[in-house]
XYZ file of C-alpha atoms in Angstrom:
681
model
C 44.893 68.120 45.617
C 48.493 67.451 46.608
C 49.719 69.448 43.605
C 48.090 72.552 45.092
C 48.718 72.234 48.804
C 52.321 73.432 49.065
C 51.544 76.576 47.024
C 48.251 77.106 48.872
C 50.139 77.186 52.157
C 52.908 79.488 50.937
C 50.883 81.880 48.780
C 47.479 82.033 50.484
C 48.523 81.642 54.128
C 52.008 83.154 53.533
C 53.720 80.375 55.478
C 57.437 79.926 54.892
C 58.902 76.943 53.019
C 59.812 74.932 56.117
C 56.411 75.285 57.814
C 54.609 74.555 54.545
C 56.750 71.472 53.956
C 56.136 70.283 57.531
C 52.335 70.692 57.299
C 52.297 69.093 53.832
C 54.171 65.981 54.952
C 52.135 65.795 58.180
C 48.985 65.664 56.041
C 50.467 62.992 53.763
C 51.576 60.981 56.795
C 48.052 61.174 58.257
C 46.608 59.999 54.926
C 48.733 56.865 55.223
C 48.254 56.282 58.947
C 44.454 56.112 58.715
C 44.416 53.042 56.383
C 44.829 50.914 59.517
C 41.445 52.245 60.675
C 39.872 51.607 57.269
C 41.254 48.078 57.144
C 39.887 47.251 60.600
C 36.439 48.585 59.689
C 36.436 46.648 56.403
C 37.764 43.277 57.599
C 35.990 43.269 60.959
C 32.736 45.198 60.622
C 31.322 46.754 57.416
C 33.146 44.875 54.683
C 35.176 46.520 51.949
C 32.282 47.787 49.806
C 30.395 49.600 52.582
C 33.652 50.971 53.993
C 34.577 52.461 50.608
C 31.151 54.093 50.259
C 31.007 55.463 53.828
C 34.503 56.941 53.887
C 34.137 58.344 50.354
C 31.360 60.520 51.756
C 33.708 61.718 54.513
C 36.363 62.427 51.869
C 33.955 64.495 49.758
C 32.845 66.562 52.755
C 36.498 67.266 53.568
C 37.113 68.456 49.997
C 34.144 70.812 50.198
C 35.322 72.298 53.531
C 38.850 72.796 52.149
C 37.394 74.609 49.133
C 35.364 76.857 51.448
C 38.496 77.613 53.507
C 40.150 79.110 50.422
C 37.425 81.709 49.836
C 39.087 84.942 50.932
C 35.736 86.774 51.313
C 34.676 84.304 53.987
C 32.873 86.364 56.633
C 34.276 86.726 60.094
C 32.272 85.822 63.166
C 30.767 89.309 63.562
C 29.762 89.355 59.845
C 30.571 93.089 59.688
C 33.979 92.724 58.048
C 35.248 90.499 55.369
C 38.291 88.474 56.180
C 40.161 90.168 53.319
C 38.992 93.725 53.805
C 42.076 95.233 52.157
C 41.747 93.083 49.009
C 45.382 92.045 49.326
C 44.729 88.480 48.193
C 45.614 87.121 51.625
C 42.886 87.005 54.312
C 43.282 89.299 57.315
C 41.629 86.808 59.650
C 43.841 83.891 58.659
C 42.804 81.884 61.727
C 39.319 81.167 60.327
C 40.729 79.946 57.040
C 43.473 77.861 58.650
C 40.966 76.243 61.053
C 38.599 75.298 58.223
C 41.480 74.089 56.095
C 42.819 71.855 58.875
C 39.323 70.402 59.503
C 38.941 69.725 55.788
C 42.368 68.105 55.511
C 41.716 65.894 58.550
C 38.446 64.666 57.014
C 40.202 64.074 53.696
C 42.940 62.132 55.485
C 40.331 59.985 57.266
C 38.411 59.409 54.040
C 41.245 58.734 51.629
C 43.203 56.762 54.233
C 40.245 54.544 55.001
C 39.547 53.944 51.313
C 43.107 53.173 50.206
C 43.563 49.649 51.618
C 40.010 48.637 50.712
C 39.976 49.632 47.039
C 43.009 47.581 45.998
C 41.971 44.606 48.163
C 38.365 44.853 46.912
C 39.666 44.707 43.342
C 41.837 41.711 44.171
C 38.792 39.933 45.660
C 37.124 39.901 42.248
C 39.590 37.218 41.033
C 39.751 33.537 41.850
C 42.884 31.993 43.335
C 43.823 30.382 39.999
C 43.771 33.790 38.267
C 47.092 35.038 39.586
C 48.278 36.437 36.231
C 45.011 38.318 35.736
C 45.179 39.663 39.291
C 48.733 40.906 38.748
C 47.596 42.615 35.563
C 44.739 44.212 37.530
C 47.151 45.764 40.037
C 49.141 47.274 37.163
C 45.966 48.656 35.557
C 44.750 49.847 38.965
C 47.981 51.766 39.536
C 47.825 53.085 35.975
C 44.280 54.368 36.564
C 45.324 56.102 39.796
C 48.109 57.913 37.995
C 45.959 58.746 34.987
C 43.689 60.537 37.447
C 46.729 62.149 39.035
C 47.864 63.302 35.597
C 44.533 64.971 34.889
C 44.574 66.522 38.349
C 48.084 67.936 38.153
C 47.365 69.394 34.712
C 43.901 70.793 35.355
C 44.049 72.004 38.974
C 47.003 74.398 38.419
C 45.112 75.806 35.425
C 42.070 76.320 37.659
C 44.314 77.835 40.356
C 45.755 80.551 38.117
C 42.275 81.707 37.100
C 41.230 84.923 38.823
C 38.091 84.904 40.914
C 36.624 86.734 43.880
C 33.708 88.961 44.817
C 35.464 92.040 46.215
C 38.893 91.487 44.672
C 40.604 89.098 42.349
C 42.777 86.267 43.646
C 44.217 82.943 42.545
C 41.152 80.717 42.288
C 41.854 78.092 44.946
C 38.097 77.603 45.638
C 37.641 76.408 42.057
C 40.800 74.265 42.147
C 39.660 72.524 45.355
C 35.950 72.498 44.486
C 36.137 70.713 41.122
C 37.821 67.587 42.620
C 35.103 67.534 45.299
C 32.397 67.427 42.609
C 34.260 64.756 40.633
C 34.670 62.648 43.777
C 30.917 62.802 44.374
C 30.263 61.724 40.771
C 32.761 58.838 41.063
C 31.061 57.659 44.254
C 27.665 57.608 42.543
C 29.063 55.577 39.614
C 30.701 53.128 42.035
C 27.449 52.598 43.934
C 25.467 52.056 40.697
C 27.707 49.072 39.887
C 27.069 47.449 43.270
C 25.225 44.444 41.856
C 28.187 43.368 39.701
C 30.725 43.068 42.512
C 31.879 40.032 44.439
C 31.623 41.087 48.082
C 33.560 39.120 50.692
C 31.809 39.333 54.029
C 33.761 40.548 57.097
C 34.889 37.723 59.361
C 34.779 39.275 62.811
C 37.303 41.343 64.699
C 40.420 39.869 63.102
C 42.828 42.452 64.506
C 41.634 41.832 68.040
C 42.327 38.099 67.651
C 45.743 38.821 66.131
C 46.746 41.140 68.965
C 45.524 38.720 71.635
C 47.296 35.780 70.001
C 50.585 37.680 69.745
C 50.245 38.906 73.323
C 49.568 35.412 74.610
C 52.548 33.985 72.669
C 54.895 36.579 74.180
C 53.584 36.042 77.722
C 53.673 32.281 77.382
C 57.222 32.365 76.047
C 58.270 34.574 78.967
C 56.699 32.172 81.466
C 58.561 29.239 79.893
C 61.911 30.947 79.432
C 63.690 28.307 81.520
C 66.021 25.897 79.662
C 63.975 22.935 80.898
C 61.293 23.823 78.310
C 62.223 22.786 74.770
C 62.516 25.468 72.112
C 59.811 25.816 69.508
C 60.323 26.437 65.802
C 58.746 29.910 65.856
C 58.016 32.275 68.724
C 54.317 32.366 67.748
C 54.143 28.617 68.339
C 53.983 29.470 72.062
C 50.341 30.455 71.440
C 49.321 26.869 70.520
C 48.068 26.191 74.039
C 45.184 28.615 73.458
C 44.843 29.351 69.718
C 44.421 27.018 66.745
C 47.160 26.446 64.202
C 45.259 28.144 61.362
C 45.230 31.516 63.130
C 48.864 31.123 64.199
C 49.885 30.276 60.632
C 48.010 33.311 59.284
C 49.711 35.604 61.777
C 53.099 34.146 60.809
C 52.443 35.123 57.194
C 51.525 38.676 58.187
C 54.436 39.207 60.604
C 56.972 37.938 58.065
C 55.757 40.472 55.525
C 55.498 43.277 58.103
C 59.093 42.621 59.109
C 60.107 43.158 55.484
C 58.247 46.477 55.515
C 60.576 47.996 58.145
C 63.103 49.503 55.666
C 60.497 50.597 53.095
C 59.528 54.026 54.546
C 62.844 55.454 53.344
C 61.711 55.044 49.731
C 58.564 57.069 50.423
C 60.593 59.693 52.283
C 62.238 60.472 48.949
C 59.272 59.812 46.682
C 56.856 62.227 48.363
C 59.325 65.110 48.166
C 58.218 65.485 44.548
C 55.306 67.474 45.956
C 57.382 69.612 48.321
C 61.134 70.046 47.830
C 61.114 69.308 44.112
C 58.216 71.723 43.584
C 60.105 74.393 45.513
C 63.192 73.624 43.435
C 61.099 74.228 40.316
C 60.205 77.724 41.581
C 63.894 78.698 41.210
C 63.932 77.516 37.573
C 62.710 78.843 34.247
C 59.337 77.354 33.274
C 59.619 78.384 29.621
C 60.161 75.186 27.606
C 59.906 76.018 23.915
C 56.507 77.588 23.334
C 55.119 76.082 26.540
C 55.188 77.863 29.885
C 54.987 75.529 32.879
C 54.071 76.525 36.419
C 56.210 74.987 39.206
C 53.372 72.828 40.536
C 52.711 71.469 37.037
C 56.122 69.756 36.921
C 54.560 66.936 38.925
C 52.625 66.044 35.777
C 55.898 64.590 34.470
C 55.608 61.797 37.049
C 51.987 61.080 36.146
C 52.701 61.153 32.382
C 55.654 58.803 32.764
C 53.603 56.433 34.939
C 50.927 56.185 32.248
C 53.660 55.418 29.703
C 55.944 53.220 31.806
C 53.455 50.878 33.535
C 52.282 49.136 30.331
C 55.823 49.132 28.896
C 57.325 47.565 32.013
C 54.447 45.106 32.424
C 54.201 43.996 28.775
C 57.785 44.403 27.549
C 60.445 44.741 30.250
C 59.331 41.954 32.612
C 58.748 39.389 29.805
C 62.190 40.188 28.345
C 63.816 39.689 31.733
C 61.961 36.374 32.129
C 63.135 35.214 28.670
C 66.705 35.928 29.702
C 66.221 33.359 32.464
C 66.544 35.842 35.320
C 64.256 35.188 38.286
C 63.116 38.772 38.851
C 61.059 38.234 42.013
C 58.861 40.838 43.665
C 61.428 41.687 46.320
C 64.195 42.045 43.725
C 61.990 44.463 41.802
C 61.435 46.513 44.939
C 65.181 46.623 45.631
C 65.820 47.991 42.136
C 63.076 50.582 42.681
C 64.754 51.847 45.850
C 68.108 52.119 44.080
C 66.583 54.137 41.215
C 64.950 56.541 43.689
C 68.326 57.136 45.373
C 69.921 57.894 41.985
C 67.061 60.318 41.239
C 67.975 62.326 44.319
C 71.634 62.407 43.301
C 70.505 63.896 39.980
C 68.315 66.402 41.887
C 71.394 67.428 43.889
C 73.384 67.993 40.671
C 70.566 70.151 39.284
C 70.475 72.107 42.552
C 74.217 72.797 42.314
C 73.681 74.221 38.816
C 70.800 76.368 40.103
C 72.944 77.682 42.957
C 75.571 78.852 40.463
C 73.025 81.208 38.876
C 71.751 82.692 42.133
C 72.778 86.264 42.964
C 75.190 86.940 45.804
C 73.549 88.674 48.748
C 75.319 90.443 51.620
C 76.313 88.308 54.590
C 77.342 89.150 58.112
C 79.025 92.567 58.198
C 78.566 93.248 54.488
C 76.338 95.753 52.703
C 75.546 96.023 49.007
C 74.919 99.296 47.194
C 73.534 100.018 43.737
C 73.476 103.555 42.339
C 70.742 105.052 40.149
C 71.220 108.518 38.659
C 67.665 109.820 38.273
C 68.715 113.405 37.503
C 69.487 115.248 34.281
C 73.239 115.643 34.834
C 76.179 113.302 34.643
C 77.103 112.228 38.175
C 80.262 110.734 39.723
C 80.072 108.654 42.889
C 83.292 107.849 44.762
C 83.475 104.793 47.032
C 86.551 103.531 48.897
C 88.806 102.126 46.144
C 86.010 102.500 43.531
C 84.567 105.302 41.418
C 81.594 105.217 39.020
C 80.323 107.832 36.579
C 76.711 107.659 35.449
C 74.866 109.485 32.679
C 71.373 110.809 33.278
C 68.728 108.171 34.000
C 71.224 105.340 34.283
C 72.561 103.033 36.953
C 75.275 100.587 37.894
C 74.968 97.142 36.367
C 75.450 95.392 39.691
C 75.396 95.806 43.433
C 78.778 96.702 44.957
C 79.685 94.767 48.097
C 81.464 96.508 50.984
C 82.463 95.687 54.519
C 80.349 98.126 56.525
C 83.318 98.994 58.758
C 85.463 99.880 55.740
C 82.788 101.956 54.036
C 84.294 105.157 55.417
C 83.117 107.628 52.782
C 80.864 108.023 49.716
C 81.055 111.296 47.778
C 78.790 112.634 45.021
C 79.919 115.159 42.402
C 79.022 116.252 38.878
C 80.967 117.665 35.930
C 81.102 121.466 35.948
C 80.095 121.717 39.613
C 82.603 122.325 42.401
C 80.240 120.791 44.959
C 81.302 117.449 46.450
C 78.642 116.143 48.762
C 79.307 113.251 51.212
C 76.680 110.562 51.842
C 76.089 110.443 55.584
C 73.590 107.594 55.656
C 74.224 104.722 58.088
C 73.934 101.543 56.020
C 72.349 98.500 57.671
C 74.610 95.470 57.492
C 73.321 92.349 55.802
C 71.062 94.309 53.430
C 70.973 95.677 49.905
C 70.571 99.419 49.392
C 69.903 101.651 46.395
C 71.496 105.105 46.300
C 69.283 107.501 44.325
C 71.138 110.650 43.174
C 69.879 113.575 41.084
C 72.297 116.358 42.094
C 75.573 116.560 44.080
C 73.675 117.716 47.137
C 70.505 115.695 46.519
C 70.354 111.976 47.193
C 68.265 109.352 48.947
C 69.268 105.905 50.263
C 66.593 103.205 49.978
C 66.867 99.852 51.764
C 65.707 97.318 49.213
C 64.258 94.729 51.603
C 64.984 91.953 49.090
C 67.702 89.668 50.424
C 66.821 86.573 48.404
C 65.433 85.564 45.048
C 61.667 86.201 44.885
C 59.886 83.065 46.027
C 57.639 80.796 43.972
C 59.144 82.024 40.696
C 57.483 85.420 41.063
C 59.031 88.752 40.039
C 59.721 91.700 42.350
C 58.779 95.040 40.762
C 59.208 98.535 42.199
C 59.052 102.090 40.856
C 61.314 105.131 41.294
C 59.717 108.523 40.714
C 62.009 110.954 38.867
C 59.136 113.382 38.225
C 58.173 116.447 40.184
C 54.769 115.090 41.176
C 53.530 111.902 42.875
C 51.775 109.133 40.998
C 50.077 105.745 41.471
C 50.707 102.622 39.411
C 48.253 99.760 38.876
C 48.982 96.288 37.514
C 46.617 93.306 37.727
C 45.023 93.650 41.175
C 48.013 95.449 42.749
C 48.408 99.162 43.407
C 51.602 101.118 43.991
C 50.056 103.980 45.920
C 51.460 107.523 46.191
C 55.002 107.072 44.879
C 56.441 110.471 45.842
C 58.969 112.399 43.758
C 62.579 111.250 43.964
C 61.615 108.235 46.017
C 61.107 104.490 45.493
C 58.113 102.260 46.135
C 58.278 98.904 47.911
C 58.665 95.761 45.827
C 55.462 93.975 44.912
C 55.490 90.501 43.399
C 53.953 89.416 40.121
C 53.800 86.035 38.363
C 55.481 85.385 35.035
C 53.997 86.580 31.774
C 53.098 89.860 30.108
C 51.918 92.629 32.449
C 50.447 96.035 31.707
C 51.308 98.918 34.034
C 49.166 102.057 34.185
C 50.374 105.381 35.630
C 47.749 107.476 37.398
C 48.427 111.167 38.048
C 46.461 114.367 37.464
C 49.659 116.054 36.291
C 50.142 113.762 33.288
C 48.814 115.462 30.093
C 45.970 113.709 28.299
C 48.046 113.364 25.115
C 50.521 111.100 26.895
C 50.461 107.327 26.905
C 49.930 106.303 30.512
C 50.353 102.542 30.058
C 53.259 100.302 29.143
C 53.788 96.542 28.970
C 56.618 94.288 30.117
C 57.153 90.557 29.833
C 58.577 88.746 32.862
C 60.209 85.382 33.305
C 60.650 83.605 36.642
C 62.331 84.800 39.854
C 63.559 88.254 38.760
C 63.459 91.749 40.273
C 63.347 95.070 38.421
C 63.288 98.773 39.197
C 61.377 101.081 36.835
C 62.533 104.696 36.848
C 59.759 106.998 35.632
C 61.265 110.174 34.159
C 59.920 112.834 31.813
C 60.525 113.091 28.052
C 58.725 115.626 25.851
C 56.477 116.452 28.802
C 55.309 112.785 29.040
C 56.359 110.083 31.494
C 58.888 107.573 30.195
C 59.711 104.290 32.004
C 63.201 102.806 32.019
C 63.840 99.356 33.444
C 66.866 98.340 35.566
C 67.542 94.729 36.514
C 68.099 94.141 40.237
C 67.970 90.327 40.168
C 68.274 88.354 36.953
C 65.483 85.893 36.084
C 65.891 82.158 36.533
C 67.930 80.693 33.693
C 68.044 76.955 34.476
C 65.205 75.291 32.579
C 62.648 73.169 34.408
C 63.295 70.602 31.681
C 66.425 69.648 33.632
C 64.143 68.131 36.270
C 62.855 65.557 33.775
C 65.752 63.060 34.319
C 65.170 62.966 38.078
C 61.420 62.515 37.532
C 62.123 59.730 35.014
C 64.360 57.845 37.447
C 61.904 58.315 40.313
C 59.016 57.128 38.132
C 60.913 54.019 37.026
C 61.629 53.320 40.688
C 57.964 53.838 41.548
C 56.753 51.441 38.835
C 58.936 48.537 39.971
C 58.542 49.340 43.681
C 54.997 50.508 44.301
C 53.015 48.388 41.816
C 54.990 45.329 42.909
C 54.481 46.175 46.574
C 50.697 46.303 46.177
C 50.597 42.912 44.469
C 53.091 41.386 46.911
C 51.095 42.598 49.919
C 47.896 41.088 48.550
C 49.411 37.777 47.400
C 51.208 37.089 50.699
C 48.223 37.918 52.936
C 45.756 35.340 54.295
C 42.196 35.692 53.011
C 40.859 37.397 56.148
C 43.707 39.942 56.416
C 43.993 41.334 52.882
C 42.982 44.885 53.860
C 45.094 44.781 57.025
C 48.258 43.941 55.111
C 47.420 46.548 52.445
C 47.106 49.040 55.299
C 50.487 47.919 56.595
C 51.967 48.616 53.161
C 50.404 52.090 53.154
C 51.647 52.682 56.690
C 55.195 52.670 55.307
C 54.245 55.786 53.305
C 53.195 57.557 56.518
C 56.434 56.683 58.263
C 58.358 57.893 55.197
C 56.757 61.337 55.451
C 57.548 61.440 59.168
C 61.198 60.748 58.257
C 61.136 63.811 55.977
C 59.882 65.938 58.870
C 62.623 64.646 61.168
C 65.538 64.886 58.724
C 64.521 68.233 57.228
C 63.773 69.670 60.673
C 66.897 68.395 62.394
C 69.278 68.951 59.495
C 68.699 72.675 58.828
C 70.978 72.516 55.800
C 72.290 75.808 54.460
C 72.591 74.174 51.035
C 69.618 72.292 49.591
C 71.816 69.991 47.482
C 73.381 68.631 50.687
C 69.938 67.566 51.933
C 69.288 65.755 48.658
C 72.607 63.907 48.940
C 71.833 62.917 52.536
C 68.471 61.411 51.562
C 70.078 59.556 48.641
C 72.780 58.125 50.915
C 70.244 57.026 53.524
C 68.153 55.227 50.910
C 71.201 53.462 49.455
C 72.074 52.116 52.910
C 68.466 51.015 53.467
C 68.418 49.445 49.978
C 71.356 47.212 50.896
C 69.700 46.206 54.180
C 66.432 45.388 52.386
C 68.261 43.282 49.765
C 69.820 41.198 52.548
C 66.451 40.766 54.290
C 64.764 39.801 51.007
C 67.415 37.157 50.382
C 66.127 35.166 53.371
C 62.389 35.590 52.718
C 60.428 32.491 51.696
C 57.403 33.091 49.443
C 54.162 31.400 50.478
C 50.789 30.689 48.914
C 48.189 31.566 51.584
C 45.384 29.918 49.612
C 47.210 26.567 49.556
C 48.028 26.767 53.262
C 44.431 27.594 54.161
C 43.163 24.841 51.828
C 45.393 22.351 53.672
C 43.881 23.409 56.982
C 40.396 22.978 55.478
C 41.274 19.448 54.338
C 42.701 18.559 57.737
C 39.533 19.778 59.448
C 37.343 17.788 57.050
C 39.334 14.661 57.829
C 38.905 15.254 61.549
C 35.169 15.786 61.091
C 34.964 12.570 59.046
C 36.842 10.598 61.674
C 34.722 11.982 64.542
C 31.572 13.721 63.222
C 30.049 14.023 66.694
C 32.940 15.956 68.193
C 32.890 19.731 67.876
C 36.273 21.328 68.182
C 36.717 24.147 70.654
C 38.599 26.188 68.123
C 35.923 26.190 65.418
C 34.945 29.793 66.071
C 38.517 30.860 65.471
C 38.757 28.762 62.303
C 35.706 30.526 60.853
C 36.886 34.021 61.659
């Protein structure tokens, strides 16, 4: 699902990178804000099992609606037109599709967010308190299973996406890519429900969160009322609630608040981690996906994380941690999380280095008062073009190897001449600053200036292709589902964008003799732009290709080190965080504290929105360095906070309270304590 979203936004809705990134991280943030709601429902009302089942249904419905939103033939309200009446691949009535997509994503966020804290806590409930080692192993296997599913998803859904489907015109098959996960989710829900009789189900114990909030509020108010020095200080600020609430509840809240305080720096890790699905995917679109005999799509690079998780979790759990323990090093949960944050920061430094190397290969485009001009001789004579301080001579059907850059104010004259002709013709065109132009010449007194309209590398790793007609008659060109319509003689078409791979072009014109071959093939890489000049040879059309923008040359394989470092950080940070959150939570607040852990992910995505929106960096590598620096600072702060944290065993503390209450009951069996209802919450 997440592997598709950023490309769905940019390619189907045609949103720009910044808007797509903002919507993507808003969705992720919402997915991790809603666990609070799921935890409250589970711990206070339905219980974990019923909450998982109910919200899984909501999740599945959201998936179905999102799949429907990606059907470009979706009828408009009046049912007379289709929302993609021009078969362009992008719906004309985008509003309908966006509205359905947003509804679907909101339902998915509610469903997946509500499920998240319950699933891990429900799994932890299946173990007894003396099975700590087995429970820790469960959390590792649980995280491994999640990422195994993620691996299958990030491999399969891009394959489904690149399939062509549609009723009235072919398009990338987003309905299939979104629909298959919806079906699989429904199947998983059925399997989960079938196993109902085998589960240990802890019953909800009332509105825990309400009691927690009231207790905290009373403690604060009571402390404020007794702020005078005549009242003795108490060991903890929550102890000011003892006048109204029993010590068991106060002790449980102390456990939760201590852990929640530790969570404050954690969102910065997720701010970096979740950019794998946005910024790192966009970085991959400026790279070459050809790795040996394999061709990888940009959104498939996220499979590296899932593959490494499947490999690294058992290695770290069964090899690395035992080796560290044998060396006598006390590698506590919080120390593991600190190391994970550091590794994530290093991963972003590596991403910045890769970005610098990518930037070196990018073409130079005109800035400010500059213009760039490329010359194509599409005539049958040798032509000479004179620029200020520069002169080029071109044979027939040839062009300059590069774009020449000029200051528009200093571009005083351009003259065209040919050998054997006394005619010298000036170019009188007014060039638009900040743009690339192509000067088509076929005689000293015949030329045409074309504004290219391509001032950056083609996005998403696609290839810009256009045609120049050097024939006497017009023609059309078809390739895949695209049509270059009515390319007139001695003129150029607009660029259209094609994905990588082998493409077959077909010329359509009544003037082309039947004996001639009307089709030709070309193989494209990633992020290039080409101009095809169609001239005549032996009475048949002949294409000649000219490179306008070179294809991406930096291999996507260079992203593997940053994914490896991020994955190692994730293994020691995220798996540990899940287990730590469960082990340090009182029995009646397991889901709540799991939700608090997931809430840090939401805040992390909000940080991305703030930093990326406020920064507006001209260079992407600078943004990567900023995020790395911020996480390093936060890592140091977290290490200091962790140094002063004292680990507790909630089960032992609660057992002590149970023993104390039994003693009181034994001493006075006829006295019923006022706080019993709170004790049994």
